[in-house]
Amino acid sequence: MDMKRILVYGELEKERLHPVSLELLSKAKEIFPESDVQFGMVLLGSGIDGAVAEAQKSGVDLVYLLDDQRLSVFHPEYFAAALIQAVKAFNPDLLLMGATYGGEELAPALGIRLKTGVAAHCTDLRLTKEGKLAQLVPAFGGKVIGEIFTPNTRPQIASIKPGMFLASPQEDKNASLSILDASLLDSVSQRIRVKGVNRKELSSLPVEKAEVVVCGGYGIGSPENWNSLEQLAGKLGGAVACTRPAIDAGWVGDESSMIGTSGKSIRPKVYIGVGISGATHHICGMKDAGLIVSINSDPNAECFNVSDFKVTGDGNLIVRSLLEALG
Amino acid sequence: MNIIVCVKPVPDPDKYNLLTIDPETKRLVREGIPTVINPSDKNALEEALRLKDLYGAKVSVISMTPLFSVDKIKQCLAMGADEGFVISDRAFGGADTFSTSYTLMKAIEEIGTPDLILAGNESADGATSHVPVQLAEWMSLPHITNVTVTEAFETKLHVRKKTEEGSVDYEIDLPAVLAVERNSNQPRMVTAKGMVAARSKSIRVFAKDDLDVDESLIGLCGSPTQPGELIVPNLKRASQELKGEPEEIAAQIITLIKKSGVAVAV
Ligand SMILES: Cc1cc2nc3c(=O)[nH]c(=O)nc-3n(C[C@H](O)[C@H](O)[C@H](O)COP(=O)(O)OP(=O)(O)OC[C@H]3O[C@@H](n4cnc5c(N)ncnc54)[C@H](O)[C@@H]3O)c2cc1C
Ligand SMILES: Nc1ncnc2c1ncn2[C@@H]1O[C@H](COP(=O)(O)O)[C@@H](O)[C@H]1O
């Protein structure tokens, strides 16, 4: 089936365009460079003039917008209704969505409402020799990657986690703006009501933005050692990341720095893993790092296989030596 | 209150490093990997049992799964669920989340729509996080995923959804579908007493003919997504050993960091 129109769900982050929106657009443009493919982006939010300006310059041909107070906080029903409206207007062959907490809930909902297939958490999109779009999805924690095709229904929908693809600069097409009719929200049921928003303090350097990531696992062993790991990341001008058991142990307050299947995907210049066994759930989030150094006391640790350099020994001793060397 | 919990038996996620693909058949070899209850489904069940303890409820578990994993449903009954439903038929094989959720909806129609449907937030094997939302959409019920906290009132719930920025609190009318986050509670253990009690609880099995299904929406043929090839990605790197005293290793690591184009002040 021909690919004529591709719609990207323009995820927002604090009233601005979320990087994942541009990552998805870049990927789509890379696969379909032909000039006859039309690209659209849909923005749903409240008070988002900044994001609209960014989207219009992002390289798409058309931007759909619904700027409404009722879209100021994620709401499964309002957002699904508005997104459907944009899909009906643009009639895309492919809908790309960020697998964020919101996008991950919207994509499958649209799959049922539009009676079409959704490929979840794609790690890649590519064309086969026959020109079919293969959506590559991870299974079994990323140990296995499977091709998924959506042969008969349109639009085909794919969700992709932030950080999977690289955003590349696109030619500004000075996109025209199409405003969706806000009255469509009036008929949405009131079965869900937003009661409040709890904002956590975000770290100044999120893991996905750091050039150096020092990642700690269960082998770190104690809150004191975790402290040293944080100091080390600070001295290197980087960020601390973690595995799931480090959160379970209580050394890390929340999941925003967890790397892997259910956490973030990162591609820093340098990743240093300390006390991490190398479960496939974790590996699939850090495999794209430039340099990977792993420190583990177990000479057979799985993580060593995916590392450029390995150190067999007590990770906390090495961390201490690094701290001393960095002064 | 009637609560249905969606449960999926999955290969033990702690052993996924052992999975391989048969080079001949190109199929997954999962020999030696035991089946367990999907981790977040235990949290969903615990949430249901907690509501049962607090307000009184009948808790049912439902699973579309091959019959060999019926013992996992028994385990749910031993934890405290009141009855089990298993949907099992070759005709349902190869279903994607679209047709899995459709089939679950049809079985729930047969059982009777409960006040609340709880599911795990994601399965360990497929990990799409689709089924709870899609089940809700088939049933035209409201849904919220990534739920960490639930508080029940007469006809509504207060729930907390995890988000990038922190969380959002919602009030949601019943009946509704919630997908419960892993680690949102501490699932209870199976006790000997629970195991004895489970023996007298019923597990009802639905085959295709027991359900009023549209054949064009079930199994592999009814799935809008179709699987292609499986690949085990090769992520191997050189794995060169750094040797020496800790200070020497530290110096080598710093040199490597600098070589990667990161400015380090030493
Ligand atoms: C559905 C699902 C999703 C998941 N998603 C994620 C995810 O997104 N991210 C994630 O990280 N995990 C995830 N997990 C968990 C994952 O399967 C592993 O359990 C986890 O990654 C292991 O973390 P770890 O390596 O820190 O701990 P462990 O596996 O316990 O390994 C600790 C390592 O530390 C080493 N060690 C001990 N002492 C020292 C020392 N002094 N110095 C050096 N090394 C030492 C040990 O040899 C061992 O290799 C998920 C699990 C499931 C079921
Ligand atoms: N075959 C199934 N039978 C019953 N429940 C399921 C099934 N597949 C998925 N679920 C439920 O949906 C949740 C999310 O699964 P998934 O969409 O596969 O990530 C699981 O945690 C289960 O609660």
XYZ file of C-alpha atoms and ligand atoms in Angstrom:
669
model
C 0.000 0.000 0.000
C 1.276 3.459 -0.836
C 2.390 5.855 1.839
C 0.839 9.199 1.023
C 0.270 10.876 4.357
C 2.054 10.515 7.682
C 0.751 12.108 10.860
C 2.945 12.645 13.920
C 1.339 13.170 17.298
C 3.082 16.273 18.608
C 3.740 15.353 22.213
C 4.268 18.355 24.496
C 6.574 18.981 27.402
C 5.766 22.084 29.452
C 3.917 23.803 26.573
C 6.844 23.149 24.208
C 7.309 20.415 21.638
C 8.644 17.231 23.262
C 11.853 16.014 21.571
C 10.172 12.696 20.704
C 7.906 14.483 18.213
C 10.912 15.590 16.167
C 12.600 12.212 16.574
C 9.578 10.512 15.008
C 9.303 13.053 12.225
C 12.997 12.660 11.390
C 12.646 8.903 11.198
C 9.593 9.130 8.949
C 11.366 11.567 6.627
C 14.370 9.269 6.487
C 12.227 6.306 5.409
C 10.009 8.290 3.050
C 12.158 10.997 1.521
C 9.898 11.295 -1.546
C 8.455 14.732 -1.995
C 4.911 13.508 -2.573
C 4.507 12.232 0.993
C 2.569 14.756 3.072
C 3.556 15.179 6.713
C 1.221 16.453 9.381
C 1.613 17.063 13.086
C -1.193 17.340 15.600
C -0.869 19.430 18.760
C -3.302 19.115 21.647
C -2.903 21.300 24.721
C -3.630 24.586 26.348
C -1.647 27.800 25.913
C 0.810 26.225 23.516
C 1.692 29.009 21.059
C 5.389 28.218 21.493
C 4.907 24.596 20.486
C 2.762 25.610 17.520
C 5.529 27.870 16.203
C 8.058 25.041 16.638
C 5.807 22.547 14.872
C 5.188 24.875 11.941
C 8.946 25.135 11.408
C 9.634 21.445 12.040
C 9.394 20.351 8.414
C 5.777 19.182 8.284
C 3.313 20.461 5.695
C 0.347 20.881 7.971
C -0.202 21.401 11.693
C -3.501 20.526 13.361
C -4.182 22.339 16.575
C -6.648 22.166 19.388
C -5.760 24.652 22.102
C -8.289 24.304 24.872
C -8.341 24.569 28.649
C -9.707 21.016 28.854
C -6.478 19.751 27.307
C -4.184 21.370 29.875
C -3.717 18.035 31.694
C -3.695 14.591 30.058
C -7.204 13.193 29.943
C -7.688 9.854 28.159
C -11.108 10.747 26.755
C -10.614 14.358 25.665
C -7.282 13.574 24.044
C -8.552 10.498 22.212
C -11.556 12.427 20.878
C -9.411 15.318 19.662
C -6.794 13.062 18.111
C -9.460 11.110 16.239
C -10.690 14.379 14.788
C -7.229 15.179 13.422
C -6.885 11.663 12.019
C -10.223 11.981 10.234
C -9.208 15.348 8.792
C -5.758 14.292 7.571
C -6.558 10.669 6.724
C -3.021 9.399 7.318
C -1.648 6.043 6.214
C 0.664 6.054 9.214
C 0.256 7.618 12.650
C 3.382 7.906 14.796
C 3.115 8.532 18.513
C 5.604 8.901 21.346
C 5.252 6.089 23.862
C 4.973 8.510 26.757
C 2.587 8.004 29.677
C -0.082 9.756 27.631
C 0.810 8.492 24.157
C 0.980 4.929 25.405
C -2.627 5.181 26.547
C -3.882 6.973 23.417
C -2.330 4.748 20.754
C -4.152 1.519 21.712
C -7.392 3.450 22.281
C -7.200 4.754 18.726
C -6.452 1.258 17.496
C -9.885 0.106 18.660
C -11.784 3.255 17.696
C -10.296 3.166 14.181
C -10.268 -0.650 13.990
C -6.617 -0.820 13.069
C -3.335 -2.294 14.255
C -0.927 -0.690 16.703
C 2.734 -1.652 17.020
C 3.992 -0.844 20.514
C 7.380 0.555 21.505
C 9.004 0.189 18.109
C 12.781 0.181 18.154
C 12.962 0.767 14.429
C 10.839 1.311 11.345
C 12.039 0.220 7.943
C 10.846 -0.652 4.483
C 11.145 -4.193 3.217
C 12.297 -4.963 -0.300
C 8.634 -5.172 -1.285
C 8.077 -1.685 0.066
C 6.105 -2.743 3.130
C 6.635 -0.931 6.403
C 8.153 -3.257 8.990
C 7.676 -2.064 12.557
C 10.305 -3.639 14.794
C 9.062 -4.276 18.284
C 10.876 -5.695 21.297
C 9.577 -8.792 23.049
C 10.799 -10.585 26.149
C 12.361 -7.453 27.563
C 14.192 -6.682 24.335
C 15.913 -10.050 24.080
C 14.010 -10.625 20.856
C 12.954 -8.126 18.212
C 9.994 -9.021 16.015
C 8.809 -7.529 12.752
C 5.198 -6.379 12.816
C 3.201 -5.565 9.714
C -0.189 -3.942 9.455
C -1.206 -5.146 6.004
C -4.871 -4.292 5.660
C -5.975 -1.439 7.873
C -5.178 2.271 7.874
C -3.837 4.246 9.450
C -1.267 1.892 10.825
C -0.218 3.161 14.226
C 3.207 2.867 15.815
C 4.327 4.055 19.232
C 7.989 4.760 19.892
C 9.737 5.581 23.142
C 11.559 8.895 23.464
C 15.255 8.589 22.652
C 14.873 5.705 20.190
C 15.528 7.777 17.075
C 17.764 10.771 16.479
C 16.187 14.090 15.598
C 17.849 15.596 12.554
C 17.349 19.101 11.188
C 14.533 19.311 8.621
C 13.813 21.885 5.973
C 11.229 24.416 7.190
C 8.089 23.967 5.090
C 6.317 26.866 6.798
C 3.396 24.592 7.644
C -0.110 25.901 7.449
C -2.240 25.711 10.569
C -5.571 23.941 10.748
C -7.590 24.579 13.890
C -9.756 21.714 15.120
C -13.243 22.520 16.314
C -13.198 22.702 20.121
C -16.888 21.898 20.325
C -15.970 18.254 19.668
C -14.874 18.149 23.307
C -18.361 19.125 24.498
C -19.771 15.725 23.654
C -17.015 13.782 25.458
C -18.338 11.907 28.482
C -17.511 13.241 31.926
C -16.699 9.822 33.353
C -13.141 10.902 34.166
C -12.389 14.130 36.012
C -8.949 15.574 36.732
C -8.577 16.192 40.458
C -5.049 17.448 40.720
C -1.543 17.413 39.321
C 1.441 16.472 41.456
C 4.699 17.735 40.039
C 7.912 16.184 41.218
C 11.126 18.095 41.218
C 12.904 17.346 37.964
C 16.642 16.941 38.053
C 18.618 19.701 36.376
C 20.340 17.237 34.042
C 17.986 14.427 33.021
C 19.739 11.157 32.084
C 18.656 11.386 28.471
C 20.474 14.721 28.070
C 23.763 13.800 29.786
C 26.939 13.091 27.798
C 28.253 10.853 30.573
C 25.971 8.512 32.454
C 27.131 6.645 35.540
C 24.646 3.834 36.044
C 24.398 1.899 39.263
C 22.803 -1.474 39.888
C 22.015 -3.670 42.844
C 25.721 -4.425 43.256
C 26.287 -0.913 44.637
C 25.045 -2.378 47.893
C 24.314 0.601 50.164
C 22.991 4.175 50.244
C 26.484 5.397 51.152
C 27.964 3.808 48.064
C 25.108 5.244 46.029
C 26.067 8.651 47.314
C 29.595 8.171 45.976
C 28.153 7.217 42.606
C 26.183 10.459 42.520
C 29.303 12.412 43.417
C 31.153 10.727 40.601
C 28.464 11.630 38.078
C 28.585 15.211 39.314
C 32.366 15.428 38.951
C 32.122 14.099 35.409
C 29.448 16.644 34.557
C 27.042 13.785 33.908
C 23.992 12.148 35.403
C 23.334 9.105 37.571
C 21.089 6.388 36.176
C 19.899 3.138 37.721
C 18.420 -0.306 37.260
C 15.112 -1.418 38.732
C 16.560 -3.117 41.864
C 18.324 0.129 42.846
C 14.893 1.748 43.048
C 13.434 -1.240 44.898
C 16.296 -0.980 47.403
C 15.304 2.610 48.085
C 18.566 4.234 46.924
C 16.775 6.099 44.167
C 13.578 8.045 44.743
C 11.734 7.524 41.480
C 11.896 5.933 38.061
C 12.877 8.969 36.033
C 16.489 7.799 35.810
C 15.785 4.085 35.316
C 17.232 2.700 32.093
C 15.582 -0.080 30.119
C 12.373 -1.612 28.834
C 10.132 0.080 31.333
C 12.447 3.038 31.788
C 14.368 5.321 29.495
C 16.429 4.711 26.384
C 19.621 6.730 26.321
C 22.563 7.200 23.961
C 25.194 9.134 25.927
C 28.763 9.446 24.687
C 29.896 7.427 27.690
C 28.015 4.906 29.841
C 29.702 3.470 32.914
C 27.776 0.625 34.532
C 28.633 -0.409 38.078
C 27.234 -3.504 39.805
C 24.806 -4.332 37.014
C 24.227 -7.911 35.902
C 23.127 -7.079 32.357
C 19.523 -8.287 32.193
C 18.064 -7.846 28.752
C 15.475 -5.447 30.281
C 18.290 -3.064 31.120
C 20.550 -3.588 28.114
C 17.926 -2.527 25.605
C 17.949 0.959 27.128
C 21.697 1.607 26.987
C 22.973 -0.436 24.021
C 23.284 2.673 21.844
C 25.756 4.458 24.112
C 28.978 5.555 22.419
C 31.371 3.942 24.884
C 30.270 1.278 27.340
C 32.410 0.421 30.369
C 31.119 -2.163 32.843
C 32.411 -2.916 36.303
C 31.263 -6.122 37.945
C 32.715 -8.489 40.522
C 31.410 -11.500 38.623
C 33.787 -12.418 35.766
C 30.884 -14.024 33.880
C 28.516 -11.086 34.173
C 26.212 -10.825 31.164
C 26.792 -7.068 30.907
C 30.401 -7.659 29.836
C 29.249 -9.036 26.475
C 27.759 -5.706 25.483
C 30.667 -3.623 26.809
C 33.634 -2.061 25.021
C 35.669 -2.344 28.209
C 35.176 -4.410 31.325
C 36.595 -4.302 34.813
C 36.312 -7.401 36.970
C 36.310 -6.290 40.577
C 34.644 -4.331 43.338
C 32.824 -1.459 41.652
C 32.734 0.676 44.758
C 36.540 0.601 45.014
C 36.830 1.801 41.432
C 34.272 4.541 42.067
C 36.316 5.694 45.055
C 39.515 5.732 43.007
C 37.787 7.684 40.262
C 36.608 10.235 42.815
C 40.144 10.597 44.162
C 41.607 10.947 40.689
C 39.086 13.636 39.803
C 39.916 15.494 43.017
C -18.687 -4.811 44.212
C -17.706 -7.223 41.438
C -14.126 -7.019 40.273
C -12.538 -8.878 37.382
C -8.753 -9.064 37.226
C -7.036 -9.811 33.903
C -4.135 -12.177 34.377
C -1.610 -13.431 31.858
C 0.738 -16.352 32.518
C 4.131 -15.471 30.978
C 7.572 -17.067 30.726
C 9.557 -16.047 33.825
C 11.022 -12.604 33.010
C 14.093 -13.254 35.169
C 15.172 -15.853 32.621
C 14.818 -13.979 29.339
C 18.584 -13.955 28.872
C 18.249 -17.706 28.231
C 15.906 -17.321 25.264
C 17.208 -18.237 21.837
C 15.837 -18.576 18.344
C 16.059 -21.873 16.519
C 18.136 -21.108 13.431
C 16.154 -23.615 11.355
C 12.554 -22.945 12.317
C 13.181 -19.284 13.270
C 10.981 -19.863 16.270
C 11.572 -18.946 19.843
C 13.118 -21.623 22.023
C 11.859 -21.155 25.566
C 12.789 -24.550 26.930
C 13.612 -24.560 30.624
C 11.882 -21.249 31.271
C 9.022 -21.737 33.715
C 5.681 -19.958 33.428
C 4.770 -17.405 36.093
C 1.959 -14.931 36.677
C 2.866 -11.713 34.916
C 4.433 -9.471 37.622
C 2.120 -6.446 37.386
C -0.941 -8.705 37.249
C -0.105 -9.724 40.802
C -0.249 -6.050 41.724
C -3.627 -5.762 39.986
C -4.881 -8.800 41.892
C -3.523 -7.435 45.168
C -5.349 -4.158 44.505
C -8.573 -6.116 43.969
C -8.057 -8.170 47.116
C -7.301 -5.028 49.077
C -10.605 -3.499 47.929
C -12.283 -6.791 48.831
C -10.790 -6.696 52.328
C -11.864 -3.082 52.808
C -15.335 -3.003 51.301
C -16.246 -6.562 50.469
C -16.167 -7.673 46.854
C -16.265 -10.689 44.643
C -12.985 -11.005 42.811
C -12.753 -13.051 39.610
C -9.682 -13.604 37.507
C -9.791 -14.068 33.752
C -7.098 -15.227 31.391
C -6.834 -16.074 27.744
C -4.134 -18.696 27.862
C -3.294 -22.276 26.904
C -4.801 -24.797 29.309
C -1.417 -25.907 30.622
C -1.152 -22.717 32.636
C -4.373 -23.245 34.553
C -2.234 -23.790 37.663
C -1.375 -20.080 37.522
C -5.079 -19.287 37.777
C -5.274 -21.671 40.752
C -2.469 -19.657 42.298
C -4.625 -16.527 41.983
C -7.475 -18.351 43.714
C -5.088 -19.367 46.471
C -4.090 -15.728 46.884
C -7.737 -14.936 47.559
C -9.628 -14.545 44.284
C -13.089 -16.146 44.361
C -13.350 -17.717 40.939
C -11.430 -18.148 37.722
C -12.214 -17.979 34.010
C -9.936 -19.332 31.335
C -10.439 -18.655 27.642
C -8.716 -21.336 25.662
C -9.138 -22.510 22.110
C -6.797 -23.047 19.203
C -8.945 -20.600 17.264
C -7.741 -17.813 19.564
C -4.062 -18.556 18.922
C -1.810 -15.882 17.453
C -4.066 -13.065 18.603
C -2.572 -9.586 18.776
C -3.750 -7.121 21.408
C -6.704 -6.069 19.224
C -8.190 -9.539 19.036
C -7.035 -10.562 22.532
C -8.941 -7.654 24.017
C -11.921 -8.374 21.777
C -12.014 -11.969 23.004
C -11.647 -10.932 26.638
C -14.548 -8.516 26.126
C -16.715 -11.312 24.748
C -15.975 -13.544 27.726
C -16.673 -10.736 30.176
C -20.012 -10.149 28.404
C -20.775 -13.793 29.097
C -19.807 -13.456 32.787
C -21.566 -10.111 33.221
C -19.973 -6.658 33.294
C -18.380 -6.087 36.690
C -18.055 -2.769 38.531
C -14.325 -2.708 38.044
C -11.795 -4.380 35.760
C -8.180 -4.374 36.861
C -5.231 -5.429 34.739
C -1.488 -5.281 35.003
C 0.041 -2.287 33.306
C 2.103 -4.393 30.938
C 2.856 -8.008 30.269
C 6.471 -9.076 30.648
C 6.650 -10.863 27.300
C 4.755 -8.623 24.879
C 4.876 -5.528 27.060
C 2.583 -3.497 24.827
C 0.406 -2.039 27.616
C -2.414 -2.238 25.084
C -4.799 -4.874 26.372
C -6.326 -2.987 29.341
C -7.027 0.128 27.250
C -8.296 -1.862 24.296
C -10.556 -3.991 26.474
C -12.017 -0.787 27.915
C -12.514 0.667 24.443
C -14.322 -2.445 23.179
C -16.569 -2.214 26.238
C -16.979 1.575 25.928
C -15.702 1.986 29.459
C -13.387 4.710 30.753
C -9.785 3.651 31.369
C -6.676 4.875 33.113
C -3.229 3.275 32.836
C -0.087 3.524 34.966
C -2.207 3.536 38.105
C -0.310 3.548 41.401
C -2.985 4.412 43.971
C -6.660 3.544 44.134
C -9.253 4.645 46.615
C -12.812 3.410 46.299
C -16.068 5.233 46.903
C -19.641 4.137 46.304
C -19.804 4.609 42.527
C -16.426 6.042 41.714
C -12.720 5.683 42.349
C -9.910 8.091 43.004
C -6.812 6.979 41.160
C -3.332 8.297 40.587
C -1.658 7.958 37.193
C 2.096 8.203 36.957
C 3.322 10.728 34.367
C 6.624 12.207 33.178
C 6.160 15.233 35.415
C 5.034 13.328 38.503
C 1.436 12.191 38.623
C -2.140 13.197 37.971
C -5.085 12.407 40.239
C -8.386 11.506 38.611
C -11.862 10.666 39.746
C -13.354 7.958 37.564
C -16.912 6.638 37.470
C -17.586 2.917 37.684
C -17.608 0.668 35.799
C -14.080 1.338 34.621
C -10.831 -0.353 33.616
C -7.574 0.397 35.401
C -4.077 -0.788 34.513
C -2.042 -1.145 37.686
C 1.678 -0.360 37.833
C 4.179 -2.892 39.013
C 5.389 -2.159 42.557
C 2.268 -0.141 43.368
C 1.657 -2.516 46.262
C 3.079 -5.667 47.837
C 1.248 -8.725 46.441
C 0.326 -11.155 49.195
C 1.875 -14.584 49.450
C 0.013 -17.815 48.864
C -0.675 -19.468 52.206
C -1.422 -23.125 52.937
C -4.898 -22.062 54.020
C -5.350 -20.228 50.753
C -4.317 -23.311 48.838
C -6.858 -25.441 50.623
C -9.582 -22.857 50.061
C -8.701 -22.690 46.366
C -9.597 -26.360 45.921
C -13.291 -25.654 46.271
C -13.283 -22.607 44.017
C -14.361 -23.000 40.432
C -12.468 -22.391 37.237
C -14.680 -22.140 34.188
C -13.178 -22.687 30.755
C -14.546 -20.947 27.667
C -13.850 -22.438 24.268
C -14.667 -20.562 21.089
C -18.162 -22.025 20.808
C -19.029 -20.898 24.328
C -18.628 -17.280 23.303
C -20.625 -15.168 20.894
C -17.601 -14.113 18.867
C -17.290 -12.693 15.369
C -14.838 -15.117 13.768
C -13.264 -12.363 11.701
C -12.005 -10.688 14.871
C -10.329 -13.577 16.675
C -6.964 -15.300 16.557
C -4.188 -14.591 14.097
C -6.617 -14.006 11.218
C -8.600 -11.463 13.187
C -5.492 -9.523 14.143
C -4.787 -6.302 12.242
C -1.079 -6.674 13.025
C 0.773 -9.651 11.602
C 4.143 -10.918 12.801
C 7.118 -11.224 10.460
C 10.567 -12.473 11.318
C 12.084 -12.709 14.790
C 15.578 -11.390 15.323
C 17.910 -11.713 18.275
C 19.878 -8.485 18.035
C 23.616 -8.884 18.183
C 24.832 -6.339 20.696
C 28.256 -7.854 21.276
C 31.152 -5.454 21.807
C 34.880 -6.030 22.239
C 34.748 -6.452 26.040
C 38.406 -5.567 26.512
C 39.620 -6.076 30.075
C 41.034 -3.133 32.034
C 43.579 -4.407 34.553
C 45.628 -3.105 37.435
C 45.160 -1.550 40.847
C 41.965 0.484 41.332
C 43.925 3.748 40.836
C 45.360 2.486 37.563
C 41.960 1.380 36.346
C 40.492 4.749 37.324
C 43.163 6.523 35.278
C 42.431 4.312 32.273
C 38.697 5.007 32.544
C 39.307 8.761 32.682
C 41.462 8.521 29.557
C 38.692 6.603 27.791
C 36.110 9.214 28.766
C 38.307 11.999 27.404
C 38.888 10.078 24.184
C 35.138 9.883 23.725
C 35.049 13.641 23.405
C 33.849 14.490 26.898
C 35.650 17.298 28.709
C 36.865 16.077 32.113
C 38.690 18.428 34.470
C 41.576 16.548 36.085
C 8.529 -6.514 32.949
C 9.875 -6.149 33.493
C 10.430 -4.928 33.138
C 11.680 -4.564 33.622
N 12.193 -3.366 33.231
C 13.420 -3.004 33.663
C 14.009 -1.769 33.240
O 13.436 -1.001 32.484
N 15.251 -1.474 33.695
C 15.939 -2.303 34.530
O 17.064 -1.973 34.888
N 15.403 -3.454 34.947
C 14.171 -3.826 34.540
N 13.640 -5.013 34.973
C 14.426 -5.829 35.928
C 15.477 -6.649 35.215
O 14.897 -7.851 34.742
C 16.653 -7.011 36.143
O 16.134 -7.621 37.297
C 17.479 -5.798 36.544
O 17.891 -5.054 35.411
C 18.709 -6.241 37.303
O 19.306 -5.121 37.919
P 20.783 -5.187 38.477
O 21.688 -5.599 37.396
O 21.042 -3.870 39.128
O 20.699 -6.245 39.663
P 21.227 -7.752 39.728
O 20.716 -8.550 38.610
O 20.950 -8.203 41.109
O 22.799 -7.642 39.530
C 23.665 -7.086 40.457
C 25.064 -7.270 39.881
O 25.996 -6.599 40.720
C 27.188 -7.389 40.787
N 27.869 -6.972 42.018
C 27.574 -7.289 43.292
N 28.439 -6.678 44.138
C 29.284 -5.958 43.373
C 30.388 -5.112 43.652
N 30.782 -4.840 44.914
N 31.048 -4.531 42.610
C 30.663 -4.793 41.323
N 29.647 -5.586 41.019
C 28.940 -6.152 42.030
C 26.703 -8.807 40.767
O 27.723 -9.664 40.299
C 25.524 -8.739 39.793
O 25.943 -8.990 38.473
C 12.395 -5.409 34.500
C 11.834 -6.628 34.856
C 10.597 -7.004 34.360
C 10.030 -8.302 34.764
N -4.161 -13.125 27.250
C -4.511 -12.350 28.270
N -5.421 -12.761 29.178
C -5.773 -11.993 30.226
N -5.253 -10.781 30.447
C -4.336 -10.309 29.586
C -3.921 -11.054 28.452
N -2.992 -10.338 27.782
C -2.845 -9.186 28.476
N -3.648 -9.169 29.566
C -3.753 -8.112 30.591
O -3.332 -6.891 30.032
C -2.167 -6.421 30.716
C -1.244 -5.716 29.757
O -0.770 -6.633 28.804
P -0.071 -6.196 27.454
O -1.031 -5.334 26.724
O 0.239 -7.458 26.764
O 1.166 -5.429 27.841
C -1.586 -7.647 31.386
O -0.812 -7.267 32.499
C -2.836 -8.426 31.745
O -3.423 -7.907 32.921
